[in-house]
Amino acid sequence: AQKITQTQPGMFVQEKEAVTLDCTYDTSDPSYGLFWYKQPSSGEMIFLIYQGSYDQQNATEGRYSLNFQKARKSANLVISASQLGDSAMYFCAMREGPDYKLSFGAGTTVTVRA
Amino acid sequence: GAGVSQSPRYKVAKRGQDVALRCDPISGHVSLFWYQQALGQGPEFLTYFQNEAQLDKSGLPSDRFFAERPEGSVSTLKIQRTQQEDSAVYLCASNPAGRGTEAFFGQGTRLTVV
């Protein structure tokens, strides 16, 4: 079974608008961490935001916020005030329990239009 | 350097050739990971080192794949007798301790087997 599901292969968003990228996850471990990474065409994976399973509040980092709905096992990324430089591939990932490796989803391509 | 450095950035190998991919993690980082990213997919875990110890190699797809980190810093991923299905981007990541909140990724090595 897929641990991370990203159902949106590609999205278009107008500059300065907000965009929500969907991510659902599957784990039976009560302790886990959820990550979002950005991968521009240069190939490097850039860390954006982290949410721990026991965190009481949704994580925020600048224009990035994570809409964490534990009961629904979803961890959607919201990018506010989109910029042209936000055009990239975005990956949701999870680390479970005492494990150290990340399981990634298939990614969502975001294209920001001027 | 300030970030994770991988070399070469691009490698074209003839089928059957051996290749070696290098990763220089961030100085002082204990943990080092290798991931394989096929075109249009999310990264898949290959192997994990804590200092010089290879604690997990469960993701290596075959015995043609071998990784080492002899002095606990630089790591090399070696692929013997390359095959076309080995064509992918190989990403290296490091973090300061065993389960830091995020991993820092390099730009990857794009391997094309012809």
Coordinates of N, CA, C and O in Angstrom, one line a residue, chain A:
Chain A
A1 N 0.8 -1.2 0.0 CA 0.0 0.0 0.0 C 0.9 1.2 0.0 O 1.9 1.3 0.6
Q2 N 0.4 2.3 -0.7 CA 1.1 3.5 -0.7 C 1.1 4.2 0.6 O 0.0 4.3 1.2
K3 N 2.3 4.6 1.1 CA 2.3 5.3 2.4 C 1.9 6.8 2.2 O 1.3 7.4 3.1
I4 N 2.2 7.4 1.1 CA 1.9 8.8 0.8 C 1.2 8.9 -0.6 O 1.7 8.3 -1.5
T5 N 0.1 9.5 -0.6 CA -0.6 9.7 -1.8 C -0.8 11.2 -2.1 O -1.3 11.9 -1.3
Q6 N -0.4 11.5 -3.3 CA -0.6 12.9 -3.8 C -1.4 12.7 -5.1 O -0.9 12.2 -6.1
T7 N -2.6 13.2 -5.1 CA -3.5 12.9 -6.2 C -3.5 13.9 -7.3 O -4.1 13.7 -8.4
Q8 N -2.8 15.0 -7.2 CA -2.8 16.1 -8.2 C -1.5 16.0 -8.9 O -0.5 16.4 -8.4
P9 N -1.5 15.5 -10.1 CA -0.2 15.5 -10.9 C 0.3 16.8 -11.2 O 1.5 17.1 -11.2
G10 N -0.6 17.8 -11.5 CA -0.2 19.1 -11.9 C -1.2 20.1 -11.6 O -2.4 19.8 -11.6
M11 N -0.8 21.3 -11.3 CA -1.7 22.4 -10.9 C -1.2 23.7 -11.5 O 0.1 23.9 -11.6
F12 N -2.1 24.6 -11.9 CA -1.8 25.9 -12.4 C -2.4 26.9 -11.3 O -3.5 26.7 -10.9
V13 N -1.6 27.9 -11.1 CA -2.1 28.9 -10.1 C -1.6 30.3 -10.6 O -0.5 30.5 -11.2
Q14 N -2.5 31.3 -10.4 CA -2.2 32.6 -10.8 C -1.3 33.3 -9.8 O -1.4 33.0 -8.6
E15 N -0.3 34.1 -10.3 CA 0.6 34.8 -9.4 C -0.2 35.6 -8.3 O -1.3 36.1 -8.6
K16 N 0.2 35.5 -7.1 CA -0.3 36.2 -5.9 C -1.5 35.5 -5.3 O -2.0 35.9 -4.3
E17 N -2.0 34.4 -5.9 CA -3.1 33.6 -5.4 C -2.5 32.5 -4.5 O -1.3 32.2 -4.5
A18 N -3.4 31.9 -3.7 CA -3.0 30.8 -2.8 C -3.3 29.5 -3.6 O -4.2 29.4 -4.4
V19 N -2.5 28.5 -3.2 CA -2.7 27.1 -3.8 C -2.6 26.1 -2.7 O -1.8 26.2 -1.8
T20 N -3.4 25.1 -2.8 CA -3.4 24.0 -1.8 C -3.0 22.7 -2.5 O -3.6 22.3 -3.5
L21 N -2.0 22.0 -2.0 CA -1.5 20.8 -2.5 C -1.9 19.6 -1.6 O -1.6 19.7 -0.4
D22 N -2.6 18.6 -2.1 CA -3.1 17.6 -1.3 C -2.1 16.5 -1.0 O -1.3 16.1 -1.8
C23 N -2.2 15.9 0.2 CA -1.4 14.8 0.6 C -2.1 14.0 1.7 O -2.6 14.6 2.7
T24 N -2.3 12.7 1.4 CA -2.8 11.8 2.4 C -1.8 10.8 2.7 O -0.9 10.4 1.9
Y25 N -1.8 10.2 3.9 CA -0.8 9.3 4.3 C -1.4 8.1 5.0 O -2.6 8.1 5.5
D26 N -0.6 7.0 5.1 CA -1.1 5.8 5.7 C 0.0 5.3 6.6 O 1.0 4.9 6.2
T27 N -0.4 5.2 7.9 CA 0.6 4.6 8.9 C -0.2 4.1 10.1 O -1.3 4.7 10.4
S28 N 0.3 3.1 10.7 CA -0.3 2.6 12.0 C 0.5 3.0 13.2 O 0.1 2.8 14.3
D29 N 1.6 3.7 12.9 CA 2.5 4.1 14.0 C 1.9 5.4 14.6 O 1.7 6.4 13.8
P30 N 1.8 5.6 15.9 CA 1.2 6.8 16.4 C 2.2 8.0 16.4 O 1.9 9.1 16.5
S31 N 3.5 7.6 16.2 CA 4.5 8.7 16.1 C 5.1 8.7 14.7 O 5.6 7.8 14.2
Y32 N 4.9 9.9 14.1 CA 5.4 10.0 12.7 C 5.6 11.5 12.4 O 5.2 12.4 13.2
G33 N 6.4 11.8 11.4 CA 6.6 13.2 11.0 C 6.3 13.3 9.5 O 6.5 12.4 8.7
L34 N 5.7 14.5 9.2 CA 5.3 14.7 7.8 C 6.1 15.9 7.3 O 6.3 16.9 8.0
F35 N 6.6 15.8 6.1 CA 7.5 16.8 5.5 C 7.0 17.2 4.1 O 6.4 16.4 3.4
W36 N 7.2 18.5 3.7 CA 7.0 18.9 2.3 C 8.4 19.4 1.8 O 9.1 20.2 2.5
Y37 N 8.7 19.0 0.6 CA 9.9 19.4 -0.1 C 9.5 20.0 -1.4 O 8.5 19.6 -2.1
K38 N 10.3 21.0 -1.9 CA 10.2 21.6 -3.2 C 11.4 21.1 -4.1 O 12.5 21.1 -3.6
Q39 N 11.1 20.7 -5.3 CA 12.2 20.3 -6.2 C 12.1 21.1 -7.5 O 11.3 20.8 -8.4
P40 N 12.8 22.2 -7.6 CA 12.9 23.0 -8.9 C 13.6 22.2 -9.9 O 14.1 21.1 -9.7
S41 N 13.6 22.8 -11.1 CA 14.2 22.0 -12.3 C 15.7 21.8 -12.1 O 16.2 20.9 -12.7
S42 N 16.3 22.5 -11.2 CA 17.7 22.2 -10.9 C 17.9 20.9 -10.2 O 19.1 20.4 -10.2
G43 N 16.9 20.3 -9.6 CA 17.0 19.0 -9.1 C 17.1 18.8 -7.6 O 16.9 17.8 -7.0
E44 N 17.6 19.9 -6.9 CA 17.8 19.8 -5.5 C 16.4 19.8 -4.7 O 15.5 20.5 -5.1
M45 N 16.4 18.9 -3.7 CA 15.2 18.9 -2.9 C 15.3 19.9 -1.7 O 16.2 19.8 -0.9
I46 N 14.4 20.9 -1.7 CA 14.5 21.9 -0.7 C 13.4 21.7 0.4 O 12.2 21.7 0.1
F47 N 13.8 21.6 1.6 CA 12.9 21.4 2.7 C 12.0 22.7 2.9 O 12.5 23.8 2.9
L48 N 10.7 22.5 3.1 CA 9.8 23.6 3.3 C 9.2 23.6 4.7 O 9.2 24.7 5.3
I49 N 8.7 22.5 5.1 CA 7.9 22.6 6.4 C 7.8 21.1 6.9 O 7.8 20.2 6.2
Y50 N 7.7 21.1 8.3 CA 7.6 19.8 9.0 C 6.4 19.9 10.0 O 6.2 20.9 10.6
Q51 N 5.7 18.7 10.1 CA 4.6 18.6 11.1 C 4.8 17.3 11.8 O 4.9 16.2 11.2
G52 N 4.9 17.3 13.1 CA 5.0 16.1 13.9 C 3.6 15.6 14.3 O 2.7 16.4 14.5
S53 N 3.5 14.3 14.5 CA 2.2 13.8 14.7 C 1.6 14.2 16.1 O 0.4 14.2 16.2
Y54 N 2.4 14.6 17.0 CA 2.0 15.0 18.3 C 1.9 16.6 18.4 O 1.5 17.1 19.5
D55 N 2.2 17.2 17.3 CA 2.2 18.7 17.4 C 0.7 19.2 17.5 O -0.1 18.7 16.7
Q56 N 0.4 20.1 18.4 CA -0.9 20.5 18.6 C -1.4 21.5 17.6 O -2.6 21.6 17.3
Q57 N -0.4 22.3 17.1 CA -0.8 23.3 16.1 C -0.3 23.0 14.7 O 0.8 22.3 14.6
N58 N -0.9 23.5 13.7 CA -0.5 23.4 12.3 C 0.8 24.2 12.2 O 1.0 25.3 12.6
A59 N 1.7 23.6 11.4 CA 3.0 24.2 11.2 C 2.9 25.3 10.2 O 2.1 25.2 9.2
T60 N 3.7 26.4 10.4 CA 3.7 27.5 9.4 C 5.2 27.9 9.3 O 6.0 27.9 10.2
E61 N 5.6 28.2 8.0 CA 6.9 28.7 7.7 C 6.8 29.8 6.6 O 6.6 29.5 5.4
G62 N 6.7 31.0 7.0 CA 6.6 32.1 6.0 C 5.3 31.9 5.2 O 4.2 31.9 5.8
R63 N 5.4 31.8 3.9 CA 4.2 31.7 3.0 C 3.7 30.2 3.0 O 2.7 30.0 2.3
Y64 N 4.3 29.3 3.7 CA 3.9 27.9 3.7 C 3.2 27.6 5.0 O 3.7 28.0 6.1
S65 N 2.1 26.9 4.9 CA 1.4 26.4 6.0 C 0.9 25.0 5.7 O 0.7 24.6 4.6
L66 N 0.8 24.2 6.8 CA 0.4 22.8 6.6 C -0.9 22.6 7.3 O -1.0 22.9 8.5
N67 N -1.9 22.2 6.6 CA -3.2 21.9 7.1 C -3.3 20.5 7.5 O -3.5 19.6 6.7
F68 N -3.0 20.2 8.8 CA -2.9 18.9 9.3 C -4.2 18.4 9.9 O -4.7 19.0 10.9
Q69 N -4.8 17.4 9.3 CA -6.0 16.8 9.8 C -5.8 15.4 10.1 O -5.8 14.5 9.3
K70 N -5.4 15.1 11.4 CA -5.0 13.8 11.8 C -6.0 12.7 11.6 O -5.6 11.6 11.2
A71 N -7.2 13.0 11.9 CA -8.3 12.0 11.8 C -8.5 11.5 10.4 O -8.8 10.4 10.1
R72 N -8.3 12.5 9.5 CA -8.4 12.2 8.1 C -7.1 11.7 7.4 O -7.1 11.4 6.2
K73 N -6.0 11.8 8.2 CA -4.7 11.4 7.7 C -4.4 12.2 6.5 O -4.0 11.7 5.4
S74 N -4.5 13.5 6.6 CA -4.1 14.4 5.5 C -3.2 15.5 6.0 O -3.3 15.9 7.2
A75 N -2.4 16.0 5.2 CA -1.4 17.0 5.5 C -1.2 17.9 4.3 O -0.1 17.8 3.6
N76 N -2.1 18.7 4.0 CA -2.1 19.5 2.8 C -1.2 20.7 3.0 O -1.2 21.3 4.0
L77 N -0.5 21.1 1.9 CA 0.4 22.2 2.0 C -0.4 23.4 1.3 O -0.9 23.3 0.2
V78 N -0.3 24.5 2.0 CA -0.9 25.8 1.4 C 0.2 26.7 1.2 O 1.0 27.0 2.1
I79 N 0.3 27.2 -0.1 CA 1.3 28.2 -0.4 C 0.5 29.5 -0.7 O -0.4 29.5 -1.6
S80 N 0.7 30.5 0.1 CA 0.0 31.8 0.0 C 0.8 32.7 -0.9 O 2.0 32.6 -1.1
A81 N 0.1 33.6 -1.6 CA 0.7 34.7 -2.4 C 1.7 34.1 -3.3 O 2.9 34.4 -3.3
S82 N 1.3 33.2 -4.2 CA 2.2 32.5 -5.1 C 3.1 33.5 -5.9 O 2.7 34.5 -6.3
Q83 N 4.3 33.0 -6.1 CA 5.3 33.8 -6.9 C 5.8 32.9 -8.0 O 5.7 31.7 -8.0
L84 N 6.3 33.6 -9.0 CA 6.8 32.8 -10.2 C 7.8 31.8 -9.8 O 7.9 30.7 -10.4
G85 N 8.6 32.1 -8.8 CA 9.7 31.2 -8.4 C 9.1 30.0 -7.6 O 9.9 29.1 -7.3
D86 N 7.9 30.0 -7.4 CA 7.3 28.8 -6.7 C 7.0 27.6 -7.7 O 6.7 26.5 -7.3
S87 N 7.1 27.9 -9.0 CA 7.0 26.9 -10.0 C 8.0 25.8 -9.8 O 9.2 26.0 -9.9
A88 N 7.5 24.6 -9.5 CA 8.4 23.5 -9.2 C 7.6 22.2 -8.9 O 6.3 22.3 -9.0
M89 N 8.3 21.1 -8.6 CA 7.6 19.9 -8.2 C 7.6 19.9 -6.7 O 8.6 20.3 -6.0
Y90 N 6.5 19.5 -6.1 CA 6.4 19.5 -4.6 C 6.1 18.1 -4.1 O 5.2 17.4 -4.7
F91 N 6.8 17.6 -3.2 CA 6.7 16.3 -2.6 C 6.3 16.3 -1.2 O 6.9 17.1 -0.4
C92 N 5.4 15.5 -0.8 CA 5.0 15.2 0.5 C 5.8 13.9 1.0 O 5.9 13.0 0.1
A93 N 6.2 13.9 2.2 CA 7.0 12.7 2.7 C 6.7 12.4 4.1 O 6.2 13.3 4.9
M94 N 6.9 11.2 4.5 CA 6.7 10.8 5.9 C 7.8 10.0 6.5 O 8.4 9.1 5.8
R95 N 8.0 10.2 7.8 CA 9.0 9.3 8.5 C 8.2 8.7 9.6 O 7.5 9.4 10.4
E96 N 8.2 7.4 9.8 CA 7.4 6.7 10.7 C 8.2 6.2 12.0 O 9.3 5.7 11.8
G97 N 7.6 6.4 13.1 CA 8.1 5.8 14.4 C 9.6 6.1 14.5 O 10.1 7.2 14.3
P98 N 10.3 5.0 14.9 CA 11.8 5.2 15.2 C 12.6 5.2 13.9 O 13.8 5.3 13.9
D99 N 11.9 5.0 12.8 CA 12.6 4.9 11.5 C 13.3 6.2 11.1 O 12.9 7.3 11.7
Y100 N 14.1 6.2 10.2 CA 14.9 7.4 9.8 C 14.7 7.8 8.4 O 15.0 8.9 8.0
K101 N 14.3 6.9 7.5 CA 14.2 7.2 6.1 C 12.8 7.8 5.8 O 11.9 7.7 6.6
L102 N 12.8 8.5 4.7 CA 11.5 9.2 4.3 C 10.9 8.3 3.2 O 11.5 7.8 2.3
S103 N 9.5 8.3 3.2 CA 8.7 7.7 2.2 C 8.1 8.9 1.4 O 7.4 9.7 2.1
F104 N 8.3 9.0 0.2 CA 7.8 10.1 -0.6 C 6.6 9.8 -1.4 O 6.4 8.6 -1.9
G105 N 5.7 10.8 -1.7 CA 4.7 10.6 -2.7 C 5.2 10.9 -4.1 O 6.4 11.1 -4.3
A106 N 4.3 10.8 -5.0 CA 4.7 10.9 -6.5 C 4.9 12.3 -6.9 O 5.5 12.6 -8.0
G107 N 4.4 13.3 -6.1 CA 4.7 14.7 -6.3 C 3.6 15.4 -7.1 O 2.7 14.7 -7.8
T108 N 3.6 16.7 -7.0 CA 2.6 17.6 -7.7 C 3.4 18.7 -8.4 O 4.2 19.3 -7.7
T109 N 3.2 18.9 -9.6 CA 3.9 20.0 -10.3 C 3.1 21.2 -10.3 O 1.9 21.2 -10.6
V110 N 3.6 22.3 -9.8 CA 2.9 23.6 -9.7 C 3.5 24.5 -10.7 O 4.8 24.7 -10.8
T111 N 2.7 25.1 -11.5 CA 3.1 26.1 -12.4 C 2.4 27.4 -12.1 O 1.1 27.5 -12.0
V112 N 3.2 28.5 -11.8 CA 2.6 29.8 -11.4 C 2.6 30.6 -12.7 O 3.6 30.8 -13.4
R113 N 1.4 31.2 -13.0 CA 1.3 32.0 -14.2 C 1.3 33.5 -13.8 O 0.7 33.9 -12.8
A114 N 1.9 34.3 -14.6 CA 2.0 35.7 -14.4 C 0.6 36.4 -14.7 O -0.1 35.9 -15.5

